[in-house]
Amino acid sequence: MAEETKEKVVKAPKEKKVADPVAASMDLATQIMIKRAQELGVETVFDRAESMKPCNIGIQGTCCKNCAMGPCRLPLTKSVEDGPDERKGLCGATANTIAARNFARMVAAGASAHSDHGRGVAEVFMSVAKKETNDYKIKDPQKLIAIAPYLDVATTVEVDGKTVDRDLDEIALEVAENALNEWGKPSGELRYLKRAPQPLYERWKKLGVLPRNIDRETVEIMHRTHMGVDQDYKNLIKQCTRCALGDGWGGSMLATDLQDVMFGTPYPLQSEANLGIMKQDHVNIIIHGHEPILSEMIVAAAQSKEMIDHAKTVGAKGIQLGGICCTGNEMLQRHGVPPAGTFLQQELAIITGACEAMVVDVQCIFQNLANVAKCFHTKLITTHPIAKMEQENVVHIEFDEHHAMEDAKRIVKMAIDNFKNRRAEVMIPRQKATQIAGFGVESIKYHLGGTFRGDYYTLNDNIINGRIRGIAGVVGCNNARTRHNEAHIAIVKELIKNDVIVLTTGCNGIACAMEGLLSPETAAVFCGPGLAEVCETVGIPPVLHLGSCVDNSRILLAATEVVKAGGLGKDICDLPAAGSAPEWMSEKAISIGHYFVTSGVYTVFGLHLPMSGAPVFQDYMYNELEKIYGGMWDCEADPIKHAHKMIAHIDKKRKALGIDKARDRVLMDMADRQKLEAM
Ligand code: BF8
């Protein structure tokens, strides 16, 4: 009997679960490559999502591991109606406190990621201003002059009673000093906050949530969420607001602006998207991560005659660059470098067998890339001192702005020399789509207003007359817990079908590009009649790609321009607008969501939000915040319901503005607009 029992215990090793490619992604290229990976025995994130299930208590936001008496787990087991909520951790922390603390730490991490990126950019900008580097220059002096006043830097000077332009180098140096100061100044408030519509700034001031400096607000979150400090979820969320605003209107906005000054402000251009951009007969270099500082140089190096000639000597026809994630978006916006895919496709780019080098900087980089690269000839190159990998096959080439071109050439040369080492049979899926990207606050102004009337009036007119029902910002990640890209595409299509123009960034932008939604021809196919008419008239896609995730600051400024152009209220919360992150996964998304909410935007996330285990706290975030900031959180996993929640909010705002019946296509003049403002 004992022997029998013993035999029963010895089980055959469990077969590893693998993903069903069609269930894992809606994108054909991705499906093909998941299947290819499985044939080759290479594990991907899609397979891991099958074998590891997420923790249900973590999903609810009610697991506290902030001290060693825990982790204390407080799953929600009964409804609010069933009586008082007596759940508490060992210290007595309630579910509200635990969920709010966890949320706050996500805001702090997300804001830190964006803002530390911004700091890196500001430091390089300082080197440029001090002329310590020859590799970077000021490419867009207009933008420098445009942002200088917001950093309290004068652009003109009085000489002999006359106003003359200040020396550009002097402006640059002062901009660099004042910008860098925003991370750690001992007193005052962030300078860029005054770029917001005045009622919004006044609201923040009255509520006491103006960020003091970028770093301080994240440090204070870490202090307040330490064991035994802030135990009032409302007070914790107030600090989240300071920190998130310091991201959106601080670190991220500075990153975007200074990148534009150094690398050029994006203007619309044509490109392609998806794994099919890789070429069998070229040296393929994939750039991945978030900071464009190194990749700017890689683009320049890869385009140099020296490198192209070298590529030919190894038998390649040229060098093909491709992007993944937001470094990809940055390179797309300014140079037309095509993205090879979204966050979830990073492993697949290597599995093509045609990736000579994957160059990564910071954020959203899978550690498993190293394991995948081991199965192929791909050189995986880390470049940032704060983002290394433990695996031995990873090459670290630390990038320094003082010898940027030298580093970039070394990397490109390493990729070229690796061309001859391709091992596996190359398999690049054919799928790719054409896209128009490179939009921004400035180019929307130009495209919708023209050079003569370059402003947001035309956009506002079309919103007022109802051709455009409203504006949606749809942004954010992929998440392997849901079918890749499905929610992104379903939500965007439903919005444009209902005449809502979409501003996109991050992986949503790449997903839309892959699906062909970033081409002007899309308007006639997917848009409602009003939006289609506007897009066809001015020749824009119904989905405007504004760049990377730090470029969500462009959406804040575009919304501010809409407010300024008149007729749609006096504050961002008055606009018929809504935000969405359909497949979010990153802490950065939480920070972005919170700065949108507290800037007045109704913001819906897909999947789940880590607050469902604390219903009182959740109600505060979903409902009470609207009374305080004009914007609030929401969560809806079903993409069509998700889009219609946004549309319902847009309609609510149209009604409040008195333009709900204004689908009569009458162009309004300034007097009409002023009448509306007085309502
Ligand atoms: O910063 S959208 S998966 S790549 S976090 Fe990451 Fe999310 Fe993509 Fe860009 Ni943003």
XYZ file of C-alpha atoms and ligand atoms in Angstrom:
689
model
C 0.000 0.000 0.000
C 2.793 2.329 1.010
C 4.654 1.459 -2.178
C 1.565 2.263 -4.234
C 1.205 5.679 -2.614
C 4.826 6.401 -3.302
C 4.367 5.552 -6.951
C 1.391 7.873 -7.221
C 3.392 10.832 -5.911
C 6.027 10.587 -8.633
C 4.371 12.495 -11.444
C 5.599 13.166 -14.929
C 6.895 16.737 -15.259
C 4.063 19.070 -16.221
C 4.137 20.193 -19.803
C 4.586 23.916 -20.024
C 1.489 25.707 -21.182
C 1.848 27.700 -24.356
C -0.285 30.495 -25.713
C -2.833 30.113 -28.465
C -1.438 32.655 -30.966
C -4.860 33.742 -32.232
C -6.241 34.179 -28.732
C -3.103 36.046 -27.648
C -3.080 38.757 -30.313
C -5.374 40.235 -32.932
C -2.358 41.107 -35.081
C -1.479 38.594 -37.777
C 2.276 39.291 -37.725
C 2.279 38.720 -33.969
C 0.298 35.496 -34.296
C 2.747 34.213 -36.924
C 5.731 35.020 -34.737
C 4.239 33.505 -31.555
C 3.753 30.289 -33.525
C 7.283 30.537 -34.892
C 8.673 30.978 -31.376
C 6.794 27.900 -30.199
C 8.132 25.851 -33.131
C 11.648 26.910 -32.190
C 11.020 26.210 -28.492
C 11.580 29.854 -27.540
C 9.319 31.004 -24.713
C 7.633 34.418 -24.933
C 5.563 36.610 -22.636
C 2.423 35.207 -24.231
C 3.340 31.692 -23.028
C 4.305 32.912 -19.572
C 0.934 34.619 -19.239
C -0.649 31.186 -19.684
C 1.392 29.455 -17.025
C 1.424 32.176 -14.352
C -1.838 33.631 -13.116
C -1.933 37.031 -11.389
C -2.645 37.372 -7.659
C -6.284 38.164 -7.039
C -5.581 40.186 -3.899
C -2.942 42.281 -5.635
C -5.405 42.999 -8.435
C -7.799 44.389 -5.830
C -5.045 46.663 -4.487
C -5.381 45.341 -0.949
C -2.116 43.548 -0.257
C 0.236 45.541 1.973
C 3.918 44.632 2.018
C 5.220 47.911 3.382
C 6.578 46.297 6.562
C 7.871 42.918 7.715
C 4.800 42.086 9.826
C 3.060 41.376 6.537
C 2.367 40.980 3.733
C -1.129 41.647 5.077
C -3.764 40.543 2.613
C -7.254 42.010 2.716
C -9.343 40.462 -0.047
C -12.861 41.791 -0.425
C -15.191 38.961 0.520
C -18.484 40.737 1.114
C -20.300 43.711 -0.302
C -20.584 47.103 1.378
C -24.276 46.432 2.070
C -23.380 43.383 4.182
C -22.285 45.492 7.122
C -19.226 47.404 8.344
C -15.891 46.656 6.730
C -13.767 45.313 9.562
C -10.763 44.209 7.515
C -7.448 45.489 8.765
C -3.746 44.722 8.599
C -1.645 43.936 11.690
C -1.095 47.646 12.327
C -4.781 48.336 11.795
C -4.411 49.768 8.275
C -7.774 49.669 6.534
C -8.388 48.484 3.002
C -8.727 52.151 1.985
C -5.334 53.035 3.437
C -3.643 50.014 1.882
C -5.127 50.566 -1.582
C -4.377 54.299 -1.471
C -0.794 53.657 -0.338
C -0.269 51.119 -3.129
C -1.755 53.530 -5.643
C 0.484 56.333 -4.351
C 3.605 54.194 -4.744
C 2.612 53.482 -8.330
C 2.243 57.211 -8.959
C 5.656 57.844 -7.404
C 7.333 55.153 -9.514
C 5.627 56.251 -12.710
C 6.356 59.929 -12.153
C 9.976 59.076 -11.294
C 10.429 57.152 -14.545
C 9.175 60.040 -16.672
C 10.890 62.711 -14.642
C 14.254 60.985 -14.365
C 14.153 60.651 -18.149
C 13.404 64.401 -18.230
C 16.326 65.123 -15.932
C 18.661 63.163 -18.233
C 17.480 65.248 -21.163
C 17.929 68.470 -19.182
C 21.493 67.440 -18.272
C 22.354 66.827 -21.920
C 20.747 70.153 -22.751
C 23.023 71.780 -20.172
C 26.045 70.224 -21.929
C 24.766 71.671 -25.192
C 24.245 75.094 -23.635
C 27.748 74.981 -22.151
C 29.081 73.773 -25.506
C 30.639 70.716 -23.909
C 29.461 68.439 -26.704
C 29.693 68.724 -30.473
C 27.309 65.893 -31.186
C 24.156 67.671 -30.051
C 23.052 71.120 -31.102
C 20.014 73.312 -30.773
C 17.990 72.203 -33.769
C 14.874 74.235 -33.062
C 15.725 77.733 -31.810
C 12.082 78.788 -32.324
C 10.992 76.270 -29.731
C 13.711 77.454 -27.351
C 12.395 80.991 -27.646
C 8.826 79.761 -27.232
C 9.500 77.914 -23.961
C 11.959 80.390 -22.425
C 9.281 82.725 -20.946
C 7.600 79.774 -19.185
C 10.922 79.170 -17.440
C 11.202 82.856 -16.530
C 13.943 83.452 -19.066
C 13.791 86.711 -21.002
C 14.209 86.468 -24.765
C 14.794 90.170 -25.349
C 16.871 92.803 -23.626
C 16.838 96.620 -23.478
C 19.886 98.228 -25.123
C 20.046 102.009 -25.393
C 16.296 102.252 -24.905
C 15.628 99.709 -27.642
C 14.349 96.157 -27.243
C 16.673 93.715 -28.959
C 16.791 89.935 -29.150
C 18.951 88.257 -26.555
C 21.839 86.079 -27.577
C 20.579 82.530 -28.162
C 23.469 80.948 -26.227
C 22.657 83.068 -23.209
C 18.989 82.067 -23.403
C 19.946 78.403 -23.731
C 22.175 78.507 -20.665
C 19.542 80.179 -18.518
C 16.843 77.809 -19.771
C 19.098 74.864 -18.892
C 19.776 76.220 -15.385
C 16.157 77.019 -14.624
C 14.931 73.745 -16.104
C 17.355 71.643 -14.040
C 16.389 73.608 -10.976
C 12.819 72.345 -11.282
C 13.905 68.944 -9.980
C 15.198 70.174 -6.659
C 14.649 73.849 -5.932
C 14.180 74.556 -2.230
C 11.148 76.828 -2.476
C 8.408 77.996 -4.797
C 6.378 75.927 -7.230
C 6.927 74.418 -10.677
C 7.100 77.135 -13.280
C 5.245 75.268 -16.026
C 2.043 75.032 -13.944
C 1.147 78.499 -15.170
C 0.862 77.113 -18.702
C -2.403 75.481 -17.636
C -5.667 77.394 -18.127
C -5.869 79.956 -15.341
C -8.962 78.510 -13.596
C -7.165 75.168 -13.393
C -4.044 76.724 -11.922
C -6.191 78.626 -9.401
C -8.022 75.438 -8.474
C -4.743 73.621 -7.798
C -3.539 76.579 -5.757
C -6.710 76.682 -3.680
C -6.517 72.954 -3.057
C -2.873 73.220 -2.031
C -1.618 70.737 -4.622
C 0.859 72.840 -6.617
C 4.010 70.705 -6.876
C 6.992 72.347 -5.192
C 9.702 70.550 -7.087
C 9.696 67.324 -9.069
C 11.851 65.170 -6.798
C 10.328 66.312 -3.514
C 6.851 65.101 -4.396
C 8.004 61.556 -5.115
C 10.136 61.445 -1.970
C 7.184 62.658 0.069
C 5.014 59.851 -1.305
C 7.611 57.306 -0.221
C 7.698 58.879 3.251
C 3.940 59.082 3.616
C 3.459 55.472 2.529
C 6.074 54.127 4.945
C 4.610 52.074 7.771
C 2.724 54.234 10.220
C 2.630 57.595 8.439
C -0.316 58.834 6.327
C -3.458 56.838 7.120
C -6.067 58.968 5.396
C -6.720 57.927 1.812
C -7.908 61.422 0.871
C -4.727 62.992 2.160
C -2.636 60.350 0.370
C -4.419 61.089 -2.903
C -3.760 64.791 -2.428
C -0.052 64.000 -2.408
C -0.521 61.755 -5.452
C -1.949 64.798 -7.190
C 1.086 66.934 -6.389
C 3.400 64.203 -7.578
C 1.480 63.365 -10.767
C 1.134 67.046 -11.705
C 4.880 67.313 -11.203
C 5.166 64.591 -13.836
C 2.680 65.821 -16.458
C 3.254 69.554 -16.117
C 6.872 69.128 -14.939
C 9.233 66.276 -15.731
C 7.406 64.964 -18.794
C 6.702 68.398 -20.228
C 10.319 69.461 -19.759
C 11.503 66.225 -21.399
C 9.286 66.844 -24.421
C 10.225 70.505 -24.765
C 13.971 70.098 -24.374
C 13.996 67.117 -26.744
C 12.167 69.260 -29.291
C 14.716 72.057 -28.856
C 17.671 69.698 -29.314
C 16.300 67.177 -31.796
C 13.597 69.173 -33.567
C 9.861 69.576 -33.041
C 8.031 66.808 -34.900
C 6.024 67.585 -38.007
C 3.869 65.110 -39.911
C 5.738 62.553 -41.944
C 5.103 59.210 -43.553
C 6.364 55.916 -42.215
C 5.323 52.304 -41.683
C 4.702 50.036 -38.707
C 4.894 46.382 -37.635
C 7.458 43.583 -37.786
C 7.298 43.604 -41.582
C 9.479 46.730 -41.611
C 12.521 44.516 -40.936
C 14.423 43.514 -44.059
C 16.049 40.163 -44.786
C 18.873 41.654 -46.855
C 19.644 44.554 -44.492
C 21.388 44.876 -41.163
C 18.450 45.279 -38.779
C 18.948 47.347 -35.634
C 16.047 47.612 -33.222
C 16.082 50.514 -30.766
C 13.984 50.040 -27.672
C 13.245 51.909 -24.481
C 12.379 55.539 -23.826
C 15.191 58.051 -23.994
C 15.951 59.409 -27.466
C 19.351 60.786 -26.489
C 21.390 57.830 -27.713
C 19.018 56.764 -30.456
C 19.218 60.221 -32.048
C 22.900 59.467 -32.537
C 22.225 55.926 -33.740
C 19.946 57.303 -36.450
C 22.681 59.712 -37.534
C 25.345 56.986 -37.426
C 23.199 54.494 -39.361
C 22.607 57.087 -42.068
C 26.302 57.948 -42.410
C 28.081 56.925 -45.599
C 30.817 55.294 -43.544
C 28.362 52.882 -41.898
C 26.313 52.197 -45.025
C 29.504 51.385 -46.937
C 30.598 49.131 -44.128
C 27.247 47.320 -44.222
C 27.774 46.656 -47.926
C 31.161 45.108 -47.266
C 29.490 42.408 -45.161
C 26.965 41.621 -47.894
C 23.983 43.661 -46.650
C 22.114 46.073 -48.878
C 21.887 48.695 -46.145
C 20.893 49.331 -42.561
C 17.281 49.131 -41.421
C 16.426 50.776 -38.133
C 13.232 49.897 -36.325
C 11.749 50.949 -33.009
C 9.977 49.274 -30.127
C 8.127 51.172 -27.399
C 8.698 54.883 -26.847
C 12.297 55.262 -28.043
C 10.725 53.918 -31.219
C 8.017 56.564 -31.025
C 10.584 59.322 -30.542
C 12.539 58.143 -33.603
C 9.345 57.831 -35.582
C 8.132 61.329 -34.759
C 11.332 63.104 -35.713
C 12.931 60.860 -38.334
C 10.247 58.553 -39.677
C 12.041 55.461 -38.324
C 9.291 52.815 -38.463
C 8.236 51.040 -35.270
C 8.672 47.266 -35.464
C 6.003 46.796 -32.843
C 4.524 47.531 -29.467
C 5.685 46.526 -25.999
C 4.458 42.934 -26.399
C 6.330 42.401 -29.663
C 9.836 43.047 -28.320
C 10.792 39.359 -28.058
C 9.271 38.668 -31.475
C 11.589 41.123 -33.237
C 14.528 38.940 -32.180
C 12.699 35.712 -33.076
C 12.646 36.836 -36.735
C 16.294 35.736 -36.744
C 17.099 38.963 -38.588
C 17.808 41.279 -35.677
C 21.527 41.992 -35.639
C 21.293 44.180 -32.546
C 18.660 45.266 -30.101
C 19.779 48.420 -28.363
C 17.936 49.230 -25.159
C 18.001 52.174 -22.795
C 15.420 52.416 -19.983
C 11.875 51.286 -19.174
C 9.547 48.587 -20.539
C 12.424 46.252 -21.442
C 11.825 42.546 -20.751
C 14.672 40.822 -18.953
C 13.704 37.781 -21.014
C 15.123 39.510 -24.095
C 18.489 38.177 -22.981
C 17.184 34.585 -22.970
C 15.609 35.035 -26.396
C 18.737 36.688 -27.805
C 20.761 33.658 -26.645
C 18.800 31.468 -29.091
C 19.776 33.671 -32.026
C 22.770 35.716 -33.146
C 21.292 38.988 -31.813
C 23.522 41.269 -29.768
C 21.494 42.654 -26.909
C 23.126 45.932 -25.940
C 22.270 47.825 -22.757
C 23.408 51.436 -22.799
C 22.246 53.125 -19.630
C 24.058 53.019 -16.274
C 20.763 52.530 -14.423
C 19.485 49.683 -16.599
C 21.767 46.657 -16.851
C 20.962 42.941 -17.077
C 22.478 40.051 -15.140
C 22.672 37.600 -18.075
C 26.158 37.035 -19.472
C 25.282 37.336 -23.135
C 24.253 40.981 -22.704
C 26.772 43.580 -23.884
C 26.889 46.863 -21.964
C 28.106 49.904 -23.878
C 27.633 52.841 -21.603
C 26.535 55.860 -23.472
C 27.871 59.320 -22.687
C 26.738 62.508 -24.363
C 30.297 63.797 -24.451
C 31.275 61.095 -26.965
C 27.820 60.268 -28.252
C 28.605 59.735 -31.927
C 31.578 57.547 -31.104
C 29.359 55.316 -28.911
C 26.631 55.204 -31.551
C 29.075 54.217 -34.301
C 30.519 51.500 -32.101
C 27.052 50.060 -31.611
C 26.082 50.295 -35.293
C 29.389 48.717 -36.310
C 28.856 45.871 -33.862
C 25.467 45.227 -35.453
C 26.914 45.293 -38.974
C 29.695 42.886 -38.044
C 27.070 40.559 -36.612
C 25.185 40.276 -39.943
C 27.270 37.306 -41.045
C 26.483 35.425 -37.829
C 22.775 34.847 -38.521
C 22.015 31.323 -37.332
C 18.369 30.436 -37.579
C 16.424 30.629 -40.760
C 15.186 34.192 -41.085
C 11.452 34.598 -40.902
C 10.108 38.136 -41.101
C 6.332 38.393 -41.313
C 5.197 40.451 -44.284
C 2.644 42.546 -42.398
C 3.242 46.277 -42.129
C 1.042 49.330 -42.576
C 1.629 52.852 -43.815
C 1.164 55.644 -41.318
C 1.309 59.402 -40.981
C 2.827 60.334 -37.621
C 4.673 63.317 -36.178
C 1.812 65.411 -34.858
C 2.156 67.868 -31.999
C 0.623 71.007 -30.548
C 2.291 73.115 -33.231
C 1.408 70.938 -36.216
C -2.243 70.530 -35.172
C -2.369 74.320 -35.117
C -0.981 74.460 -38.622
C -2.991 71.611 -40.098
C -6.317 72.627 -38.694
C -5.802 76.355 -39.016
C -3.418 76.816 -41.926
C -0.548 79.282 -42.023
C -2.880 82.262 -42.256
C -5.279 81.297 -39.509
C -2.879 78.988 -37.693
C -4.704 78.307 -34.494
C -7.188 76.010 -32.813
C -10.258 78.029 -33.919
C -11.048 75.657 -36.772
C -10.914 72.655 -34.473
C -13.143 74.437 -31.963
C -15.571 75.521 -34.683
C -15.904 71.945 -35.830
C -16.487 70.755 -32.280
C -19.063 73.467 -31.694
C -20.923 72.770 -34.923
C -20.862 69.084 -34.115
C -18.889 67.683 -37.025
C -16.395 66.642 -34.380
C -18.262 65.379 -31.320
C -15.303 65.615 -28.998
C -11.662 64.800 -28.342
C -10.256 61.609 -26.857
C -6.736 60.924 -25.674
C -6.203 57.168 -26.050
C -2.792 56.108 -24.842
C -0.745 53.519 -23.060
C 0.600 50.038 -22.973
C -0.129 46.484 -23.977
C -0.858 43.968 -21.267
C -0.357 40.232 -21.760
C -3.459 39.584 -19.633
C -5.643 40.687 -22.518
C -5.609 40.011 -26.269
C -2.798 42.101 -27.735
C -4.082 45.333 -29.339
C -7.737 44.266 -29.392
C -9.018 46.812 -26.871
C -6.799 49.571 -28.336
C -8.250 49.125 -31.778
C -11.872 48.467 -30.769
C -11.999 51.584 -28.593
C -10.351 53.867 -31.135
C -12.582 52.580 -33.953
C -15.713 53.070 -31.848
C -14.664 56.613 -30.975
C -13.920 57.719 -34.540
C -17.107 56.018 -35.747
C -18.896 58.370 -33.352
C -17.064 61.451 -34.658
C -14.621 61.678 -31.769
C -11.125 62.705 -32.927
C -8.379 60.694 -31.206
C -4.997 61.895 -29.981
C -2.708 58.964 -29.322
C 0.703 58.294 -27.789
C 2.784 55.351 -26.595
C 1.914 51.813 -27.560
C -1.630 52.804 -28.521
C -0.061 54.936 -31.248
C 1.946 51.968 -32.528
C -1.098 49.662 -32.324
C -3.191 52.150 -34.328
C -0.405 52.506 -36.883
C -0.162 48.723 -37.296
C -3.892 48.595 -37.918
C -3.706 51.337 -40.571
C -5.661 53.854 -38.485
C -2.976 56.523 -38.857
C -3.570 57.130 -42.533
C -5.862 59.855 -43.906
C -7.648 57.243 -46.073
C -8.938 55.643 -42.862
C -11.343 58.526 -42.369
C -13.636 57.467 -45.210
C -13.687 53.881 -43.969
C -14.070 54.090 -40.202
C -15.213 57.597 -39.226
C -18.632 59.032 -38.672
C -19.665 61.495 -41.410
C -18.708 64.655 -39.519
C -15.187 63.603 -38.563
C -14.651 62.045 -42.005
C -15.527 65.359 -43.622
C -13.065 67.319 -41.471
C -10.267 64.777 -41.998
C -10.817 64.688 -45.749
C -10.928 68.476 -45.988
C -7.677 69.072 -44.145
C -5.974 65.798 -45.077
C -5.308 64.394 -41.632
C -5.932 60.949 -40.151
C -8.716 60.740 -37.549
C -6.108 59.467 -35.093
C -3.214 61.861 -34.519
C 0.003 60.338 -33.183
C 1.605 62.730 -30.714
C 4.578 60.581 -29.759
C 5.901 58.791 -26.717
C 4.434 58.579 -23.227
C 6.283 61.664 -21.962
C 4.612 63.371 -24.921
C 1.274 63.025 -23.170
C 2.309 66.491 -22.045
C 1.533 67.511 -25.646
C -2.072 66.384 -25.056
C -2.266 68.606 -21.954
C -1.021 71.553 -23.982
C -3.290 70.784 -26.952
C -6.255 70.766 -24.531
C -5.048 74.091 -23.156
C -4.902 75.531 -26.699
C -8.482 74.356 -27.284
C -9.567 76.176 -24.111
C -7.707 79.310 -25.229
C -9.270 79.280 -28.697
C -12.651 79.847 -27.021
C -16.197 78.614 -27.186
C -15.681 75.405 -25.249
C -15.539 76.694 -21.699
C -12.803 78.171 -19.613
C -11.074 75.090 -18.283
C -9.950 71.645 -19.440
C -12.780 70.067 -17.394
C -15.316 71.995 -19.506
C -14.148 70.418 -22.771
C -16.031 67.588 -24.484
C -13.028 65.368 -23.961
C -12.072 62.108 -22.267
C -8.979 59.952 -21.730
C -8.356 56.237 -22.008
C -5.645 53.626 -21.438
C -7.239 50.428 -22.805
C -4.445 47.923 -22.088
C -2.426 49.651 -19.390
C 0.213 47.770 -17.400
C 2.849 50.273 -16.265
C 3.117 52.407 -13.138
C 3.759 55.273 -15.541
C 0.198 54.837 -16.805
C -1.109 55.397 -13.275
C 0.836 58.633 -12.941
C -0.379 59.765 -16.373
C -3.958 58.818 -15.503
C -3.795 60.774 -12.280
C -2.407 63.938 -13.865
C -5.109 63.774 -16.516
C -7.827 63.277 -13.890
C -6.555 66.143 -11.751
C -6.210 68.347 -14.828
C -9.955 67.832 -15.340
C -10.196 64.832 -17.658
C -12.551 61.868 -17.220
C -10.121 58.967 -17.631
C -11.108 55.345 -18.212
C -8.670 52.462 -17.827
C -9.151 48.988 -19.284
C -8.629 45.637 -17.515
C -8.845 46.479 -13.814
C -7.619 49.137 -11.410
C -5.987 48.132 -8.115
C -8.718 49.673 -5.972
C -11.645 47.298 -6.400
C -10.839 45.683 -3.036
C -11.429 48.993 -1.248
C -14.892 50.167 -2.368
C -14.944 53.373 -0.309
C -11.595 54.464 -1.728
C -12.689 53.416 -5.202
C -15.856 55.492 -4.920
C -13.718 58.482 -3.942
C -11.563 58.015 -7.063
C -14.453 57.281 -9.449
C -16.963 59.835 -8.177
C -15.785 62.280 -5.534
C -12.725 63.471 -7.476
C -14.985 64.977 -10.132
C -16.324 67.436 -7.565
C -12.781 68.436 -6.642
C -10.911 68.448 -9.963
C -13.599 68.151 -12.631
C -12.067 64.864 -13.795
C -12.309 61.374 -12.332
C -11.110 57.805 -12.745
C -13.135 54.954 -14.165
C -12.465 51.405 -15.281
C -14.152 49.356 -17.962
C -12.754 46.175 -19.452
C -15.298 45.833 -22.269
C -13.926 47.968 -25.139
C -17.256 49.027 -26.610
C -18.747 49.936 -23.233
C -15.438 51.666 -22.471
C -15.723 53.855 -25.586
C -19.376 54.624 -24.868
C -18.605 55.730 -21.330
C -16.190 58.243 -22.867
C -18.766 59.321 -25.454
C -21.423 59.739 -22.731
C -19.044 62.021 -20.840
C -18.321 63.997 -24.012
C -22.074 64.391 -24.571
C -22.533 65.489 -20.947
C -19.972 68.237 -21.523
C -21.550 69.231 -24.856
C -24.857 69.603 -23.052
C -23.299 71.736 -20.312
C -21.773 73.972 -23.000
C -25.132 74.269 -24.768
C -23.792 72.701 -27.963
C -25.550 69.366 -27.670
C -28.022 70.300 -30.366
C -25.441 72.137 -32.425
C -24.939 69.525 -35.111
C -26.311 72.056 -37.633
C -22.913 72.788 -39.223
C -23.012 76.551 -38.763
C -19.576 78.122 -38.568
C -19.464 80.326 -35.497
C -17.791 83.687 -35.353
C -16.123 85.212 -32.308
C -19.355 86.919 -31.149
C -21.168 83.567 -31.201
C -18.358 81.997 -29.276
C -18.397 84.733 -26.660
C -22.137 84.232 -26.217
C -21.479 80.582 -25.472
C -18.778 81.446 -22.989
C -21.192 83.691 -21.121
C -23.655 80.811 -20.681
O 6.066 54.754 -21.967
S 2.845 52.752 -23.502
S 4.260 49.754 -22.575
S 6.407 51.784 -24.057
S 4.677 52.432 -20.519
Fe 5.806 51.088 -22.018
Fe 3.277 51.473 -21.790
Fe 4.299 51.166 -24.124
Fe 6.234 53.853 -23.517
Ni 4.282 54.068 -22.037
